[in-house]
PDB file of C-alpha atoms in Angstrom:
ATOM      1  CA  MET I   1      11.636   4.132   7.321  1.00  0.00           C
ATOM      2  CA  ALA I   2       9.280   3.517  10.257  1.00  0.00           C
ATOM      3  CA  GLU I   3       6.386   5.136   7.597  1.00  0.00           C
ATOM      4  CA  VAL I   4       6.699   2.270   5.335  1.00  0.00           C
ATOM      5  CA  PHE I   5       5.793  -0.300   7.815  1.00  0.00           C
ATOM      6  CA  ASN I   6       2.883   2.083   9.927  1.00  0.00           C
ATOM      7  CA  SER I   7       1.360   3.178   6.710  1.00  0.00           C
ATOM      8  CA  PRO I   8      -2.242   2.909   5.950  1.00  0.00           C
ATOM      9  CA  PRO I   9      -3.383   0.368   3.289  1.00  0.00           C
ATOM     10  CA  THR I  10      -3.304   2.205   0.388  1.00  0.00           C
ATOM     11  CA  PHE I  11      -6.878   0.350  -0.951  1.00  0.00           C
ATOM     12  CA  THR I  12      -9.847  -1.054   1.074  1.00  0.00           C
ATOM     13  CA  ALA I  13     -11.302  -4.160   0.201  1.00  0.00           C
ATOM     14  CA  ASN I  14     -14.093  -3.173  -1.767  1.00  0.00           C
ATOM     15  CA  GLN I  15     -11.408  -0.865  -3.783  1.00  0.00           C
ATOM     16  CA  TRP I  16      -9.166  -4.054  -3.880  1.00  0.00           C
ATOM     17  CA  GLU I  17     -11.907  -6.250  -5.087  1.00  0.00           C
ATOM     18  CA  LYS I  18     -13.145  -4.146  -8.580  1.00  0.00           C
ATOM     19  CA  LYS I  19      -8.861  -3.895  -9.483  1.00  0.00           C
ATOM     20  CA  GLY I  20      -9.780  -7.606  -9.647  1.00  0.00           C
ATOM     21  CA  ARG I  21     -11.903 -10.921 -10.842  1.00  0.00           C
ATOM     22  CA  PHE I  22     -13.462 -13.937  -9.728  1.00  0.00           C
ATOM     23  CA  TYR I  23     -13.405 -16.761 -11.638  1.00  0.00           C
ATOM     24  CA  GLU I  24     -15.617 -19.779 -11.001  1.00  0.00           C
ATOM     25  CA  VAL I  25     -12.957 -22.981 -10.417  1.00  0.00           C
ATOM     26  CA  LEU I  26     -14.137 -26.259  -9.825  1.00  0.00           C
ATOM     27  CA  GLY I  27     -17.687 -25.069  -8.334  1.00  0.00           C
ATOM     28  CA  LYS I  28     -15.720 -22.338  -6.633  1.00  0.00           C
ATOM     29  CA  GLU I  29     -15.304 -18.697  -6.801  1.00  0.00           C
ATOM     30  CA  ILE I  30     -11.706 -17.742  -7.102  1.00  0.00           C
ATOM     31  CA  PHE I  31     -10.586 -13.785  -7.042  1.00  0.00           C
ATOM     32  CA  ILE I  32      -7.476 -12.967  -8.952  1.00  0.00           C
ATOM     33  CA  ILE I  33      -5.564  -9.880 -10.244  1.00  0.00           C
ATOM     34  CA  GLU I  34      -4.113  -9.828 -13.249  1.00  0.00           C
ATOM     35  CA  LYS I  35      -1.975  -6.536 -14.853  1.00  0.00           C
ATOM     36  CA  GLY I  36       0.128  -6.376 -17.618  1.00  0.00           C
ATOM     37  CA  ASP I  37      -0.040  -7.184 -21.527  1.00  0.00           C
ATOM     38  CA  HIS I  38       3.075  -9.427 -22.065  1.00  0.00           C
ATOM     39  CA  GLU I  39       3.871 -12.774 -23.337  1.00  0.00           C
ATOM     40  CA  GLU I  40       6.009 -13.944 -20.089  1.00  0.00           C
ATOM     41  CA  CYS I  41       3.489 -14.676 -17.435  1.00  0.00           C
ATOM     42  CA  LEU I  42       4.662 -14.197 -13.926  1.00  0.00           C
ATOM     43  CA  PHE I  43       2.000 -16.242 -11.555  1.00  0.00           C
ATOM     44  CA  ILE I  44       2.327 -15.460  -8.005  1.00  0.00           C
ATOM     45  CA  LEU I  45       1.456 -17.408  -5.335  1.00  0.00           C
ATOM     46  CA  HIS I  46       1.365 -15.686  -1.767  1.00  0.00           C
ATOM     47  CA  GLY I  47       1.894 -16.911   1.673  1.00  0.00           C
ATOM     48  CA  TYR I  48      -0.317 -18.235   4.265  1.00  0.00           C
ATOM     49  CA  LEU I  49      -3.569 -16.048   5.425  1.00  0.00           C
ATOM     50  CA  THR I  50      -2.271 -13.365   3.548  1.00  0.00           C
ATOM     51  CA  SER I  51      -3.862 -12.635  -0.447  1.00  0.00           C
ATOM     52  CA  SER I  52      -2.661 -10.851  -3.561  1.00  0.00           C
ATOM     53  CA  TYR I  53      -2.924  -7.755  -2.039  1.00  0.00           C
ATOM     54  CA  ASP I  54       0.292  -8.586  -0.356  1.00  0.00           C
ATOM     55  CA  TYR I  55       1.790  -6.904  -3.692  1.00  0.00           C
ATOM     56  CA  TYR I  56      -0.281  -4.024  -4.308  1.00  0.00           C
ATOM     57  CA  LYS I  57       2.951  -2.042  -3.789  1.00  0.00           C
ATOM     58  CA  VAL I  58       4.974  -3.684  -6.594  1.00  0.00           C
ATOM     59  CA  LEU I  59       2.081  -4.471  -9.254  1.00  0.00           C
ATOM     60  CA  ASP I  60       2.529  -1.840 -11.400  1.00  0.00           C
ATOM     61  CA  ALA I  61       6.337  -2.383 -11.357  1.00  0.00           C
ATOM     62  CA  LEU I  62       6.362  -5.969 -11.853  1.00  0.00           C
ATOM     63  CA  ALA I  63       3.353  -5.585 -15.005  1.00  0.00           C
ATOM     64  CA  GLU I  64       5.909  -2.959 -16.854  1.00  0.00           C
ATOM     65  CA  LYS I  65       7.615  -6.344 -17.578  1.00  0.00           C
ATOM     66  CA  TYR I  66       5.075  -9.421 -17.080  1.00  0.00           C
ATOM     67  CA  ARG I  67       1.453 -10.119 -17.145  1.00  0.00           C
ATOM     68  CA  VAL I  68       1.009 -10.625 -13.473  1.00  0.00           C
ATOM     69  CA  VAL I  69      -1.739 -13.250 -12.417  1.00  0.00           C
ATOM     70  CA  ILE I  70      -2.089 -13.540  -8.357  1.00  0.00           C
ATOM     71  CA  PRO I  71      -4.938 -15.550  -7.523  1.00  0.00           C
ATOM     72  CA  ASP I  72      -6.542 -15.731  -3.749  1.00  0.00           C
ATOM     73  CA  ILE I  73      -5.436 -19.544  -2.910  1.00  0.00           C
ATOM     74  CA  PHE I  74      -8.664 -20.982  -1.844  1.00  0.00           C
ATOM     75  CA  GLY I  75      -9.934 -20.110   1.494  1.00  0.00           C
ATOM     76  CA  PHE I  76      -7.582 -17.006   1.269  1.00  0.00           C
ATOM     77  CA  GLY I  77      -8.429 -12.834   0.461  1.00  0.00           C
ATOM     78  CA  LEU I  78     -11.202 -12.370  -1.534  1.00  0.00           C
ATOM     79  CA  SER I  79     -11.542 -15.898  -2.729  1.00  0.00           C
ATOM     80  CA  GLU I  80     -14.530 -18.415  -1.196  1.00  0.00           C
ATOM     81  CA  LYS I  81     -13.962 -19.694   2.009  1.00  0.00           C
ATOM     82  CA  ASN I  82     -15.075 -23.364   3.654  1.00  0.00           C
ATOM     83  CA  ALA I  83     -14.790 -23.491   6.977  1.00  0.00           C
ATOM     84  CA  ASN I  84     -16.435 -26.947   7.285  1.00  0.00           C
ATOM     85  CA  HIS I  85     -13.982 -28.536   5.066  1.00  0.00           C
ATOM     86  CA  TYR I  86      -9.918 -28.926   5.110  1.00  0.00           C
ATOM     87  CA  THR I  87      -8.309 -28.122   1.760  1.00  0.00           C
ATOM     88  CA  THR I  88      -4.977 -30.192   0.652  1.00  0.00           C
ATOM     89  CA  ILE I  89      -2.112 -29.328  -0.706  1.00  0.00           C
ATOM     90  CA  ILE I  90      -2.951 -31.297  -3.822  1.00  0.00           C
ATOM     91  CA  THR I  91      -6.937 -29.555  -3.534  1.00  0.00           C
ATOM     92  CA  GLN I  92      -5.303 -26.373  -3.991  1.00  0.00           C
ATOM     93  CA  VAL I  93      -2.917 -27.203  -7.034  1.00  0.00           C
ATOM     94  CA  ASP I  94      -5.905 -28.641  -8.620  1.00  0.00           C
ATOM     95  CA  TYR I  95      -7.957 -25.403  -8.223  1.00  0.00           C
ATOM     96  CA  LEU I  96      -4.565 -23.459  -9.675  1.00  0.00           C
ATOM     97  CA  VAL I  97      -4.068 -25.673 -12.637  1.00  0.00           C
ATOM     98  CA  GLU I  98      -8.162 -25.409 -13.884  1.00  0.00           C
ATOM     99  CA  LEU I  99      -7.450 -21.740 -12.917  1.00  0.00           C
ATOM    100  CA  CYS I 100      -4.570 -21.434 -15.336  1.00  0.00           C
ATOM    101  CA  LYS I 101      -6.416 -23.487 -17.943  1.00  0.00           C
ATOM    102  CA  GLN I 102      -9.539 -21.322 -17.794  1.00  0.00           C
ATOM    103  CA  MET I 103      -6.961 -18.161 -18.214  1.00  0.00           C
ATOM    104  CA  GLY I 104      -5.351 -20.025 -21.089  1.00  0.00           C
ATOM    105  CA  LEU I 105      -2.013 -19.862 -19.563  1.00  0.00           C
ATOM    106  CA  GLN I 106       0.275 -22.197 -21.522  1.00  0.00           C
ATOM    107  CA  GLN I 107       3.933 -20.906 -19.451  1.00  0.00           C
ATOM    108  CA  ILE I 108       4.529 -19.394 -16.719  1.00  0.00           C
ATOM    109  CA  SER I 109       7.170 -18.204 -14.148  1.00  0.00           C
ATOM    110  CA  ILE I 110       6.163 -18.695 -10.332  1.00  0.00           C
ATOM    111  CA  LEU I 111       7.018 -16.422  -7.534  1.00  0.00           C
ATOM    112  CA  SER I 112       6.503 -17.964  -4.357  1.00  0.00           C
ATOM    113  CA  HIS I 113       5.974 -17.163  -0.722  1.00  0.00           C
ATOM    114  CA  ASP I 114       5.809 -19.100   2.148  1.00  0.00           C
ATOM    115  CA  PHE I 115       2.702 -21.503   1.892  1.00  0.00           C
ATOM    116  CA  GLY I 116       3.223 -20.620  -2.390  1.00  0.00           C
ATOM    117  CA  ILE I 117       5.836 -22.473  -2.245  1.00  0.00           C
ATOM    118  CA  ALA I 118       4.363 -25.887  -1.010  1.00  0.00           C
ATOM    119  CA  LEU I 119       1.869 -24.869  -3.473  1.00  0.00           C
ATOM    120  CA  GLY I 120       4.681 -24.464  -6.513  1.00  0.00           C
ATOM    121  CA  GLN I 121       6.633 -27.692  -5.616  1.00  0.00           C
ATOM    122  CA  GLU I 122       3.221 -29.768  -6.596  1.00  0.00           C
ATOM    123  CA  LEU I 123       2.953 -28.280  -9.541  1.00  0.00           C
ATOM    124  CA  LEU I 124       6.391 -28.782  -9.930  1.00  0.00           C
ATOM    125  CA  THR I 125       6.001 -32.273  -9.019  1.00  0.00           C
ATOM    126  CA  ARG I 126       3.255 -32.506 -11.718  1.00  0.00           C
ATOM    127  CA  ASP I 127       5.320 -31.151 -14.184  1.00  0.00           C
ATOM    128  CA  ASN I 128       7.630 -33.596 -13.825  1.00  0.00           C
ATOM    129  CA  ALA I 129       5.517 -36.883 -13.769  1.00  0.00           C
ATOM    130  CA  GLY I 130       4.501 -35.136 -16.909  1.00  0.00           C
ATOM    131  CA  LEU I 131       0.951 -34.718 -15.266  1.00  0.00           C
ATOM    132  CA  LEU I 132       1.330 -30.586 -16.144  1.00  0.00           C
ATOM    133  CA  ASN I 133      -0.268 -29.086 -19.204  1.00  0.00           C
ATOM    134  CA  ILE I 134       1.596 -26.405 -18.068  1.00  0.00           C
ATOM    135  CA  ASP I 135       4.905 -24.914 -19.014  1.00  0.00           C
ATOM    136  CA  ILE I 136       6.926 -23.912 -15.567  1.00  0.00           C
ATOM    137  CA  LYS I 137       9.445 -21.688 -17.113  1.00  0.00           C
ATOM    138  CA  GLU I 138      10.839 -21.227 -13.350  1.00  0.00           C
ATOM    139  CA  PHE I 139      10.441 -21.324 -10.238  1.00  0.00           C
ATOM    140  CA  ILE I 140      11.485 -18.655  -7.782  1.00  0.00           C
ATOM    141  CA  TYR I 141      10.528 -18.842  -3.967  1.00  0.00           C
ATOM    142  CA  CYS I 142      10.641 -16.538  -1.342  1.00  0.00           C
ATOM    143  CA  ASN I 143      11.047 -17.161   2.778  1.00  0.00           C
ATOM    144  CA  GLY I 144       9.797 -20.474   2.263  1.00  0.00           C
ATOM    145  CA  ILE I 145       8.206 -23.022   4.613  1.00  0.00           C
ATOM    146  CA  LEU I 146       9.927 -26.348   2.718  1.00  0.00           C
ATOM    147  CA  PRO I 147      13.819 -25.987   2.428  1.00  0.00           C
ATOM    148  CA  ILE I 148      15.104 -27.264  -0.965  1.00  0.00           C
ATOM    149  CA  LYS I 149      17.254 -29.573   0.046  1.00  0.00           C
ATOM    150  CA  ASN I 150      14.264 -31.262   1.992  1.00  0.00           C
ATOM    151  CA  SER I 151      11.779 -31.140  -1.487  1.00  0.00           C
ATOM    152  CA  TYR I 152      10.833 -34.108  -2.857  1.00  0.00           C
ATOM    153  CA  PHE I 153      10.931 -33.245  -6.907  1.00  0.00           C
ATOM    154  CA  LEU I 154      14.003 -33.271  -8.830  1.00  0.00           C
ATOM    155  CA  ASP I 155      16.165 -31.351 -11.342  1.00  0.00           C
ATOM    156  CA  ILE I 156      15.164 -27.930  -9.652  1.00  0.00           C
ATOM    157  CA  LYS I 157      17.742 -26.265 -10.815  1.00  0.00           C
ATOM    158  CA  ASP I 158      16.382 -26.339 -14.464  1.00  0.00           C
ATOM    159  CA  TYR I 159      13.815 -23.910 -13.433  1.00  0.00           C
ATOM    160  CA  VAL I 160      15.029 -21.636 -11.165  1.00  0.00           C
ATOM    161  CA  LYS I 161      16.738 -19.409 -14.194  1.00  0.00           C
ATOM    162  CA  LYS I 162      19.002 -16.785 -12.744  1.00  0.00           C
ATOM    163  CA  GLU I 163      17.959 -14.088 -15.337  1.00  0.00           C
ATOM    164  CA  VAL I 164      14.650 -14.083 -14.438  1.00  0.00           C
ATOM    165  CA  ALA I 165      15.256 -14.616 -10.352  1.00  0.00           C
ATOM    166  CA  THR I 166      18.163 -11.433 -11.120  1.00  0.00           C
ATOM    167  CA  LYS I 167      15.543  -9.030 -12.720  1.00  0.00           C
ATOM    168  CA  ILE I 168      12.214  -9.784 -10.337  1.00  0.00           C
ATOM    169  CA  ILE I 169      14.706  -9.513  -7.212  1.00  0.00           C
ATOM    170  CA  THR I 170      16.616  -6.466  -8.607  1.00  0.00           C
ATOM    171  CA  MET I 171      13.345  -4.731  -9.147  1.00  0.00           C
ATOM    172  CA  LEU I 172      12.094  -5.220  -5.662  1.00  0.00           C
ATOM    173  CA  THR I 173      14.961  -4.242  -3.898  1.00  0.00           C
ATOM    174  CA  THR I 174      16.838  -1.621  -5.493  1.00  0.00           C
ATOM    175  CA  SER I 175      17.080   1.738  -3.920  1.00  0.00           C
ATOM    176  CA  GLY I 176      15.578   3.842  -6.635  1.00  0.00           C
ATOM    177  CA  PHE I 177      12.380   1.411  -6.617  1.00  0.00           C
ATOM    178  CA  PHE I 178      12.081   2.200  -3.269  1.00  0.00           C
ATOM    179  CA  LYS I 179      12.075   5.452  -2.822  1.00  0.00           C
ATOM    180  CA  LYS I 180       9.566   5.768  -6.059  1.00  0.00           C
ATOM    181  CA  LYS I 181       6.780   3.344  -4.305  1.00  0.00           C
ATOM    182  CA  TYR I 182       7.890   4.568  -0.545  1.00  0.00           C
TER     183      TYR I 182
END
């Protein structure tokens, strides 16, 4: 088991960059990884101080069932950095909404971790206010920074669908998957 945590990265930053591409979003360069040719889109929002690379070991498995889109959030990973400017969650979500528009994403399931949960909550808030032209099919969050009982959006039960959450959790936690991948 220790080998899983001590194993060296599979890809260098240059190799990972070749697997993705950049979009110019509201004047900023945003890096994305996209894999899978399915109608259902899984839009993954990574955690604080990390990147799309967090998902390199599960990307292929997820892409067997979903069109997987993982942006490096502005200021993280291979996306453009802006050291002289504080970027708010509101601005980060503006980038994500524009990215979805440019990619033609009309319906997404969001899988978010850590900092990505705050971004997902803002997306839900905009959706609840009728300000979002994207259908959020479900919202799945892991290891969050904002407890759901303290969230400021309504009707989260409409977004968290047991069926998709169960599929993803099963895919990521079965012993056969771990034996195969690790």
